[in-house]
Tab-separated table of C-alpha atoms in Angstrom:
chain	number	residue	atom	x	y	z
A	195	MET	CA	10.320	-106.226	62.370
A	196	LYS	CA	7.033	-106.947	60.401
A	197	VAL	CA	6.135	-110.383	59.439
A	198	LYS	CA	5.058	-110.706	55.841
A	199	THR	CA	1.704	-112.510	55.305
A	200	GLU	CA	1.476	-115.524	53.145
A	201	LYS	CA	0.099	-113.464	50.408
A	202	GLU	CA	3.102	-110.942	50.505
A	203	LYS	CA	5.488	-113.969	50.348
A	204	ASN	CA	3.723	-115.560	47.427
A	205	PHE	CA	3.609	-112.097	45.760
A	206	ILE	CA	7.421	-111.758	46.049
A	207	ASP	CA	8.037	-115.422	44.948
A	208	SER	CA	6.086	-114.932	41.879
A	209	ASN	CA	8.189	-112.128	40.737
A	210	LEU	CA	11.523	-113.908	41.058
A	211	GLN	CA	12.728	-114.273	37.364
A	212	LEU	CA	15.397	-116.620	36.166
A	213	ASN	CA	17.671	-115.633	33.196
A	214	THR	CA	19.059	-119.011	31.895
A	215	ARG	CA	19.933	-118.155	28.483
A	216	GLY	CA	23.153	-117.371	26.968
A	217	VAL	CA	25.450	-119.367	29.252
A	218	LYS	CA	28.379	-120.572	27.450
A	219	LYS	CA	30.384	-123.884	28.122
A	220	THR	CA	33.592	-122.916	29.919
A	221	ALA	CA	35.679	-126.028	29.465
A	222	PRO	CA	35.730	-128.934	26.950
A	223	ALA	CA	34.835	-132.445	27.987
A	224	GLY	CA	37.396	-134.054	30.262
A	225	ALA	CA	39.168	-130.829	31.162
A	226	GLU	CA	41.454	-130.447	34.139
A	227	ILE	CA	40.624	-127.855	36.885
A	228	LYS	CA	42.918	-127.178	39.812
A	229	SER	CA	41.488	-127.296	43.068
A	230	LYS	CA	42.583	-124.358	45.379
A	231	ASN	CA	42.076	-126.265	48.477
A	232	ARG	CA	44.214	-129.243	47.895
A	233	GLY	CA	46.585	-128.135	45.087
A	234	LYS	CA	45.699	-131.220	43.200
A	235	LEU	CA	44.362	-131.762	39.781
A	236	ILE	CA	40.687	-133.140	39.626
A	237	LYS	CA	38.855	-134.178	36.515
A	238	CYS	CA	35.365	-132.920	35.888
A	239	SER	CA	33.161	-132.949	32.890
A	240	ALA	CA	32.071	-129.745	31.057
A	241	GLY	CA	28.531	-130.553	32.211
A	242	ARG	CA	29.478	-130.476	35.657
A	243	THR	CA	31.401	-127.215	35.209
A	244	PHE	CA	28.286	-125.845	33.420
A	245	SER	CA	26.068	-127.049	36.440
A	246	ILE	CA	28.244	-125.299	39.023
A	247	LEU	CA	28.303	-121.867	37.009
A	248	PHE	CA	24.494	-122.289	36.420
A	249	ALA	CA	23.959	-122.720	40.131
A	250	LEU	CA	25.816	-119.599	40.975
A	251	LEU	CA	24.057	-117.695	38.212
A	252	VAL	CA	20.747	-118.895	39.540
A	253	THR	CA	21.659	-118.016	43.178
A	254	ALA	CA	22.765	-114.425	42.094
A	255	SER	CA	19.680	-113.980	40.007
A	256	PHE	CA	17.375	-115.073	42.951
A	257	ILE	CA	19.186	-112.549	45.318
A	258	CYS	CA	18.911	-109.714	42.821
A	259	ALA	CA	15.314	-110.452	41.861
A	260	ALA	CA	14.305	-110.947	45.519
A	261	PHE	CA	15.625	-107.562	46.403
A	262	ALA	CA	14.073	-105.800	43.310
A	263	SER	CA	10.759	-107.509	44.029
A	264	GLY	CA	10.840	-106.552	47.663
A	265	VAL	CA	11.543	-102.951	46.794
A	266	ALA	CA	8.804	-103.065	44.008
A	267	TYR	CA	6.194	-104.487	46.468
A	268	ALA	CA	7.104	-101.928	49.127
A	269	GLN	CA	6.777	-99.121	46.641
A	270	GLU	CA	3.478	-100.410	45.412
A	271	LYS	CA	2.186	-100.641	48.931
A	272	SER	CA	3.477	-97.086	49.781
A	273	ASP	CA	1.798	-95.773	46.598
A	274	LYS	CA	-1.678	-97.138	47.662
A	275	THR	CA	-1.433	-96.347	51.334
A	276	ALA	CA	0.020	-92.818	51.402
A	277	GLU	CA	-2.429	-90.810	49.558
A	278	VAL	CA	-1.862	-87.205	49.796
A	279	ALA	CA	-5.402	-86.310	50.682
A	280	LEU	CA	-8.474	-88.628	50.961
A	281	PRO	CA	-11.911	-87.100	49.856
A	282	ASP	CA	-13.798	-85.646	52.873
A	283	ILE	CA	-16.477	-87.901	54.301
A	284	SER	CA	-19.948	-86.943	53.096
A	285	GLU	CA	-23.139	-87.410	55.111
A	286	THR	CA	-25.908	-89.238	53.399
A	287	LYS	CA	-29.627	-89.180	53.350
A	288	THR	CA	-31.963	-91.850	52.623
A	289	SER	CA	-35.364	-91.780	50.588
A	290	GLU	CA	-37.736	-94.680	50.368
A	291	VAL	CA	-38.056	-96.198	46.882
A	292	CYS	CA	-40.464	-98.897	47.817
A	293	VAL	CA	-42.486	-100.009	50.858
A	294	LEU	CA	-43.854	-103.518	51.136
A	295	GLY	CA	-46.048	-105.309	53.444
A	296	LEU	CA	-45.468	-108.773	55.034
A	297	GLY	CA	-47.095	-111.849	53.729
A	298	ALA	CA	-48.059	-113.399	50.373
A	299	GLY	CA	-49.988	-110.493	48.875
A	300	SER	CA	-49.035	-108.999	45.565
A	301	ASP	CA	-47.676	-105.931	47.449
A	302	SER	CA	-45.863	-108.072	50.137
A	303	VAL	CA	-42.873	-110.138	50.928
A	304	ALA	CA	-42.604	-113.023	53.257
A	305	LEU	CA	-40.275	-113.213	56.238
A	306	GLY	CA	-41.261	-116.780	57.195
A	307	SER	CA	-42.408	-118.441	60.278
A	308	GLU	CA	-41.944	-121.325	62.523
A	309	THR	CA	-43.537	-123.676	59.838
A	310	SER	CA	-41.410	-122.341	57.115
A	311	PRO	CA	-38.298	-124.073	55.739
A	312	ALA	CA	-34.953	-123.844	57.526
A	313	PHE	CA	-34.118	-120.729	55.495
A	314	ALA	CA	-36.963	-118.657	56.829
A	315	SER	CA	-34.687	-116.116	58.799
A	316	ASN	CA	-33.429	-114.919	55.453
A	317	GLY	CA	-36.785	-113.468	54.505
A	318	PRO	CA	-36.453	-111.840	51.121
A	319	SER	CA	-33.177	-113.141	50.300
A	320	SER	CA	-31.606	-110.365	48.071
A	321	PHE	CA	-32.142	-107.705	45.594
A	322	ALA	CA	-30.561	-106.413	42.224
A	323	ILE	CA	-30.901	-103.273	40.173
A	324	ASP	CA	-30.764	-102.954	36.409
A	325	LYS	CA	-29.504	-99.945	34.302
A	326	ASP	CA	-32.983	-98.310	34.416
A	327	GLU	CA	-33.058	-98.273	38.236
A	328	ASN	CA	-35.529	-101.032	38.502
A	329	ILE	CA	-35.299	-103.047	41.564
A	330	TYR	CA	-35.818	-106.872	41.668
A	331	ILE	CA	-36.514	-108.218	44.967
A	332	LEU	CA	-35.809	-111.993	45.575
A	333	ASP	CA	-38.911	-112.890	47.641
A	334	ALA	CA	-37.551	-116.461	48.247
A	335	LEU	CA	-40.201	-117.556	50.664
A	336	ASN	CA	-43.130	-116.710	48.117
A	337	PHE	CA	-40.919	-118.228	45.161
A	338	ARG	CA	-40.937	-115.153	43.092
A	339	VAL	CA	-39.108	-112.004	42.054
A	340	ILE	CA	-40.927	-108.715	42.512
A	341	LYS	CA	-39.933	-105.953	40.015
A	342	VAL	CA	-40.289	-102.462	41.242
A	343	SER	CA	-39.774	-99.439	39.019
A	344	LYS	CA	-37.715	-96.442	40.039
A	345	ASP	CA	-40.807	-94.559	41.113
A	346	GLY	CA	-41.815	-97.249	43.683
A	347	LYS	CA	-44.482	-99.067	41.757
A	348	ILE	CA	-44.752	-102.840	41.371
A	349	GLY	CA	-44.281	-103.593	37.722
A	350	ALA	CA	-44.373	-107.373	37.588
A	351	LEU	CA	-44.550	-110.384	39.891
A	352	LEU	CA	-42.248	-113.008	38.294
A	353	ASN	CA	-42.887	-116.603	39.676
A	354	TYR	CA	-40.332	-119.253	39.337
A	355	PRO	CA	-40.640	-122.930	40.050
A	356	LYS	CA	-41.201	-123.651	43.685
A	357	GLY	CA	-39.562	-127.092	43.926
A	358	GLU	CA	-39.351	-130.549	42.722
A	359	THR	CA	-42.337	-131.804	44.789
A	360	ASP	CA	-45.007	-130.399	47.187
A	361	LYS	CA	-42.976	-131.287	50.139
A	362	LYS	CA	-41.358	-128.467	52.003
A	363	GLU	CA	-37.927	-130.172	52.259
A	364	ASP	CA	-37.920	-130.278	48.466
A	365	TRP	CA	-38.741	-126.484	47.974
A	366	TYR	CA	-36.051	-124.425	46.216
A	367	TYR	CA	-34.094	-121.755	48.283
A	368	MET	CA	-32.745	-118.988	46.016
A	369	SER	CA	-29.907	-117.250	47.828
A	370	ASP	CA	-29.039	-114.318	45.467
A	371	ILE	CA	-30.112	-112.566	42.372
A	372	ALA	CA	-28.370	-110.673	39.415
A	373	VAL	CA	-29.512	-108.935	36.440
A	374	SER	CA	-27.447	-108.975	33.257
A	375	PRO	CA	-26.371	-105.399	32.249
A	376	GLU	CA	-26.135	-106.757	28.656
A	377	ASN	CA	-29.511	-108.124	28.085
A	378	GLY	CA	-31.622	-107.680	31.203
A	379	ASN	CA	-31.806	-111.525	31.887
A	380	ILE	CA	-32.480	-112.516	35.414
A	381	TYR	CA	-30.082	-114.801	37.143
A	382	LEU	CA	-31.230	-116.932	40.476
A	383	LEU	CA	-28.662	-118.684	42.426
A	384	ASN	CA	-30.468	-121.827	43.511
A	385	GLN	CA	-28.809	-123.076	46.821
A	386	THR	CA	-31.002	-126.147	47.010
A	387	LEU	CA	-30.245	-127.656	43.574
A	388	LYS	CA	-26.955	-126.000	43.255
A	389	ASN	CA	-27.705	-124.477	39.953
A	390	ILE	CA	-28.421	-121.153	38.255
A	391	PHE	CA	-31.878	-120.433	36.905
A	392	ILE	CA	-31.747	-117.848	33.881
A	393	LEU	CA	-34.990	-116.015	33.416
A	394	SER	CA	-35.786	-113.618	30.564
A	395	PRO	CA	-36.630	-110.015	31.447
A	396	SER	CA	-40.313	-111.065	31.485
A	397	GLY	CA	-39.752	-113.978	33.745
A	398	ASP	CA	-39.714	-116.790	31.285
A	399	MET	CA	-37.414	-119.651	31.973
A	400	ARG	CA	-34.585	-119.652	29.508
A	401	ALA	CA	-31.907	-121.918	30.664
A	402	SER	CA	-30.348	-123.756	33.802
A	403	ILE	CA	-26.651	-124.017	34.537
A	404	ASP	CA	-25.502	-126.834	36.894
A	405	ILE	CA	-22.810	-125.838	39.334
A	406	LYS	CA	-23.152	-128.589	41.905
A	407	ALA	CA	-19.680	-130.209	40.802
A	408	GLN	CA	-17.946	-126.837	41.754
A	409	CYS	CA	-20.039	-125.331	44.553
A	410	GLU	CA	-21.232	-126.827	47.846
A	411	MET	CA	-23.104	-123.911	49.227
A	412	PRO	CA	-23.427	-121.217	46.365
A	413	HIS	CA	-23.988	-117.919	48.059
A	414	LYS	CA	-23.605	-114.800	45.878
A	415	ILE	CA	-23.612	-114.156	42.063
A	416	PHE	CA	-22.410	-111.400	39.689
A	417	VAL	CA	-22.791	-111.093	36.119
A	418	SER	CA	-20.319	-108.850	34.242
A	419	ASN	CA	-20.789	-106.474	31.233
A	420	PHE	CA	-19.254	-109.355	29.069
A	421	GLY	CA	-21.562	-111.949	30.260
A	422	GLU	CA	-19.059	-113.908	32.532
A	423	ILE	CA	-20.863	-115.438	35.718
A	424	TYR	CA	-19.031	-115.207	39.048
A	425	VAL	CA	-20.426	-117.412	41.918
A	426	SER	CA	-19.173	-117.532	45.499
A	427	ASP	CA	-19.102	-120.820	47.439
A	428	GLN	CA	-19.781	-120.016	51.037
A	429	ALA	CA	-18.825	-123.521	52.245
A	430	GLY	CA	-15.704	-123.816	50.045
A	431	GLY	CA	-14.362	-120.329	50.475
A	432	LYS	CA	-13.997	-119.927	46.706
A	433	VAL	CA	-15.353	-118.099	43.760
A	434	VAL	CA	-15.938	-120.083	40.230
A	435	VAL	CA	-16.248	-118.281	36.993
A	436	TYR	CA	-18.443	-119.458	34.177
A	437	ASN	CA	-19.093	-118.231	30.713
A	438	GLY	CA	-22.501	-117.711	29.295
A	439	GLU	CA	-22.939	-121.375	28.383
A	440	GLY	CA	-21.972	-122.618	31.895
A	441	THR	CA	-18.357	-123.824	31.130
A	442	VAL	CA	-15.986	-123.155	33.975
A	443	THR	CA	-13.378	-120.738	32.815
A	444	GLY	CA	-11.646	-120.005	36.149
A	445	ARG	CA	-11.760	-120.436	40.016
A	446	LEU	CA	-10.107	-118.847	42.994
A	447	SER	CA	-9.738	-120.397	46.351
A	448	ASP	CA	-9.706	-117.551	48.818
A	449	ASP	CA	-12.211	-116.877	51.571
A	450	THR	CA	-11.465	-113.090	51.450
A	451	ALA	CA	-12.442	-112.725	47.868
A	452	GLY	CA	-15.758	-111.168	46.785
A	453	VAL	CA	-17.846	-112.022	43.732
A	454	TYR	CA	-16.915	-109.040	41.604
A	455	ALA	CA	-14.252	-108.649	38.902
A	456	ASP	CA	-12.696	-105.715	37.051
A	457	LYS	CA	-12.917	-105.312	33.302
A	458	LYS	CA	-9.867	-107.678	32.937
A	459	GLY	CA	-11.384	-110.333	34.940
A	460	PHE	CA	-9.554	-109.999	38.068
A	461	ILE	CA	-11.392	-110.564	41.268
A	462	PHE	CA	-11.550	-107.931	44.183
A	463	ALA	CA	-10.424	-109.504	47.565
A	464	LEU	CA	-9.697	-108.219	51.029
A	465	GLY	CA	-6.025	-108.250	51.910
A	466	GLU	CA	-3.646	-107.363	54.791
A	467	PHE	CA	-4.621	-105.336	57.755
A	468	ASP	CA	-2.445	-102.680	59.478
A	469	LYS	CA	-2.865	-99.921	61.637
A	470	GLU	CA	-4.386	-97.691	58.916
A	471	GLY	CA	-6.923	-100.089	57.579
A	472	ARG	CA	-6.906	-102.811	55.069
A	473	ASP	CA	-5.750	-103.474	51.612
A	474	VAL	CA	-8.003	-104.447	48.681
A	475	LEU	CA	-6.411	-106.734	46.265
A	476	LEU	CA	-6.900	-108.003	42.721
A	477	MET	CA	-6.586	-111.759	42.294
A	478	ASP	CA	-6.449	-113.883	39.090
A	479	ALA	CA	-9.028	-116.889	38.945
A	480	VAL	CA	-7.697	-118.026	35.419
A	481	SER	CA	-3.839	-118.180	35.572
A	482	ASN	CA	-3.584	-118.089	39.270
A	483	ARG	CA	-1.013	-115.307	39.162
A	484	GLN	CA	-0.185	-113.818	42.493
A	485	PRO	CA	-2.483	-110.978	43.849
A	486	ARG	CA	-1.648	-107.136	43.393
A	487	ILE	CA	-2.714	-104.300	45.692
A	488	PHE	CA	-5.577	-102.279	44.093
A	489	ALA	CA	-6.549	-99.783	46.820
A	490	LYS	CA	-6.655	-99.188	50.541
A	491	LEU	CA	-9.692	-98.982	52.929
A	492	VAL	CA	-8.462	-96.464	55.428
A	493	LYS	CA	-10.119	-96.196	58.829
A	494	SER	CA	-11.821	-92.780	59.923
A	495	ILE	CA	-11.667	-93.678	63.534
A	496	LYS	CA	-8.171	-94.322	64.286
A	497	ASP	CA	-8.245	-95.724	67.875
A	498	THR	CA	-10.656	-98.491	67.366
A	499	GLU	CA	-10.646	-101.701	65.367
A	500	PRO	CA	-13.472	-101.895	62.771
A	501	TYR	CA	-16.150	-104.499	63.226
A	502	ASP	CA	-15.844	-105.495	59.507
A	503	TYR	CA	-14.555	-104.717	56.032
A	504	GLN	CA	-17.083	-105.513	53.359
A	505	ILE	CA	-16.887	-105.763	49.507
A	506	LEU	CA	-20.317	-104.169	48.099
A	507	GLY	CA	-20.113	-104.244	44.305
A	508	LEU	CA	-19.432	-102.526	41.055
A	509	ASP	CA	-21.112	-100.113	38.817
A	510	ALA	CA	-21.186	-100.297	34.945
A	511	SER	CA	-18.249	-98.028	34.686
A	512	TYR	CA	-16.268	-100.416	36.975
A	513	ASN	CA	-16.014	-98.099	39.866
A	514	PHE	CA	-15.661	-100.334	42.882
A	515	TYR	CA	-17.451	-99.968	46.279
A	516	ALA	CA	-16.354	-101.398	49.522
A	517	SER	CA	-17.074	-100.468	53.248
A	518	ILE	CA	-15.683	-100.388	56.616
A	519	VAL	CA	-18.030	-100.902	59.601
A	520	GLU	CA	-16.566	-98.743	62.369
A	521	LYS	CA	-17.428	-98.506	66.073
A	522	ILE	CA	-18.201	-94.976	67.175
A	523	ALA	CA	-19.149	-95.982	70.715
A	524	GLU	CA	-20.313	-98.969	72.572
A	525	ASP	CA	-23.185	-100.630	70.320
A	526	VAL	CA	-22.928	-97.577	68.025
A	527	ILE	CA	-21.686	-98.155	64.415
A	528	GLN	CA	-21.314	-96.384	61.216
A	529	THR	CA	-20.604	-97.841	57.732
A	530	LEU	CA	-18.056	-95.879	55.793
A	531	VAL	CA	-18.490	-96.684	52.032
A	532	TYR	CA	-15.602	-96.098	49.763
A	533	LYS	CA	-15.974	-95.578	45.909
A	534	PHE	CA	-12.815	-96.224	43.906
A	535	ASP	CA	-12.264	-95.605	40.226
A	536	GLU	CA	-10.940	-98.551	37.967
A	537	ASN	CA	-7.239	-97.544	38.679
A	538	GLY	CA	-7.813	-97.761	42.435
A	539	LYS	CA	-7.957	-93.948	43.072
A	540	THR	CA	-10.428	-93.098	45.904
A	541	VAL	CA	-13.313	-91.086	44.422
A	542	SER	CA	-15.519	-90.634	47.400
A	543	ARG	CA	-16.378	-91.597	50.970
A	544	VAL	CA	-19.899	-91.493	52.390
A	545	ARG	CA	-21.093	-92.270	55.845
A	546	ILE	CA	-24.159	-94.462	56.479
A	547	MET	CA	-25.647	-94.742	59.860
A	548	PRO	CA	-27.361	-98.078	60.795
A	549	LEU	CA	-30.570	-99.159	59.051
A	550	ILE	CA	-33.255	-100.808	61.067
A	551	HIS	CA	-34.333	-104.365	60.061
A	552	ILE	CA	-37.286	-106.633	60.939
A	553	GLY	CA	-36.753	-109.354	63.418
A	554	ASP	CA	-33.820	-111.695	62.617
A	555	THR	CA	-33.862	-111.261	58.829
A	556	MET	CA	-30.601	-111.922	57.207
A	557	PRO	CA	-30.598	-111.273	53.589
A	558	THR	CA	-27.639	-112.087	51.428
A	559	ARG	CA	-27.360	-108.407	50.618
A	560	TYR	CA	-28.199	-105.449	52.922
A	561	PHE	CA	-26.589	-102.889	50.410
A	562	ASN	CA	-26.404	-103.108	46.607
A	563	ILE	CA	-24.926	-100.738	43.780
A	564	SER	CA	-26.874	-100.035	40.610
A	565	PRO	CA	-25.138	-99.897	37.274
A	566	ASN	CA	-25.342	-96.055	37.545
A	567	GLY	CA	-23.499	-96.041	40.786
A	568	VAL	CA	-26.583	-95.458	43.136
A	569	ILE	CA	-26.394	-97.077	46.564
A	570	TYR	CA	-29.396	-98.990	47.795
A	571	GLY	CA	-30.127	-100.499	51.113
A	572	VAL	CA	-32.651	-102.768	52.837
A	573	THR	CA	-34.376	-101.544	56.033
A	574	ALA	CA	-37.790	-101.415	57.729
A	575	ASN	CA	-40.176	-98.753	58.830
A	576	LYS	CA	-40.148	-97.475	62.491
A	577	ASP	CA	-43.018	-99.962	63.564
A	578	TYR	CA	-41.114	-102.931	61.982
A	579	THR	CA	-44.224	-103.856	59.995
A	580	LYS	CA	-43.047	-102.899	56.443
A	581	TYR	CA	-40.169	-104.000	54.254
A	582	VAL	CA	-38.421	-100.881	52.797
A	583	ILE	CA	-35.916	-100.467	49.983
A	584	VAL	CA	-34.238	-97.046	50.326
A	585	LYS	CA	-31.867	-95.047	48.051
A	586	ILE	CA	-28.843	-93.609	49.779
A	587	GLU	CA	-27.420	-90.257	48.381
C-alpha cells in the first residue's frame, strides 16, 4: 500500500466539506427519549439531541467527502501522469550569443580571486533576458550589469553602488537579476543589504525595497507581467510575494517551490516522486489553499534515478519550463527540458548535453528562459578562458 505524502494528506483534508445547514430540532426542550440499552426513560435537552444528530451528520459527511476527495485526487493524478503520448525528445544545438573575457575591462566579466569577497566563486551571478532578446549579465564582482544585444554586441555597462564603504566586507553582493516585461526596469537582488535595487532601463536608480524582515538569504527574483515581485529565501526555504510598492502580499513556506507564478499567482513547486518521475504542483501563497497537481516531469531513462529536478522559468505566454538532470552513464549526464502550456500539457521536450564551465563558478542561474520562449545557457570556450552565453535551439 502506497503511503501518502504530507502534501497529499493536506490536499485531501482541505477538500473535506461540511454541510451544517438545514438541521432541524427533533425534540422539544425536556423531551423524554427511551434508552434501548436499559429500557428506561432518560431526560435530555433538545440541545443535546441536536448535538448527537449533528455529530452523526458530520461523521457521515466526513466519510463521504473523504471518499469523494480521494477519488478526485486519484483521478487528477491519473489525468496528469497517464498522457497518451509525450512529444518526442528533440536534439538541440547551441550558438554563441556573446563571448566575454575575464577581468574588469568593458568586454569582460570577473570571476574573482583569493583576495575577492567570500562570494568570489559565484563569478557573474546571473543573467536575464528582455522581450527584445537583449541579455543582462549580472557582473557582481565588477558591480555592474552588462547589457548585450541579441547580435552579441555590448550595448551598455550599467554600474550600481559598490557598497556602503570602501571596505570589502561592506561591498554589496547581488545574487540575481530580473527585467520587468512591463516597463523594462531592472531588478537587482541584494543579498548583502537584503533589499531590491530597482534601476531604470538606462541604469538610473529608481527605488529600493527593503526585504530583510522577510528574507534571511534572498536568492532568486522574478517579476511577473503584472508587476508582482517574487523572491526566494534560500535560508528559510520560502517564497515572499511583493507588489510594486514593496508591500508583502503573500508568502509560501516550502523548500521545493520555485520563484515563478502562473497568471493567477499560484507558485510552481516540485511535488511527489514516483517510478515515472516527479509531479509539478501549483501552490497558493496568498490564501494558503492546498496544492494541486499541474503537470508531470517524466523520466526518459527508466532504470536510473535522476540527479535532480529543476524549475527553470516562464515565458511571456505563461508556458512553464522545468528539467530533469538524468544519468546516462557513470559521470555522464543529460538535461531534459520540458515545456508545458499554461494548462499543464506537455508541449515539447528537448535534450541538452552538459555545458562546460570555468573553474568553480557557481552562478545563481545556468539556464534562463526569454519572454519569447528561447532557452539560454552559461558556458565557456574550450580553453576555459572566455565566459560565453549561448542560445539553445
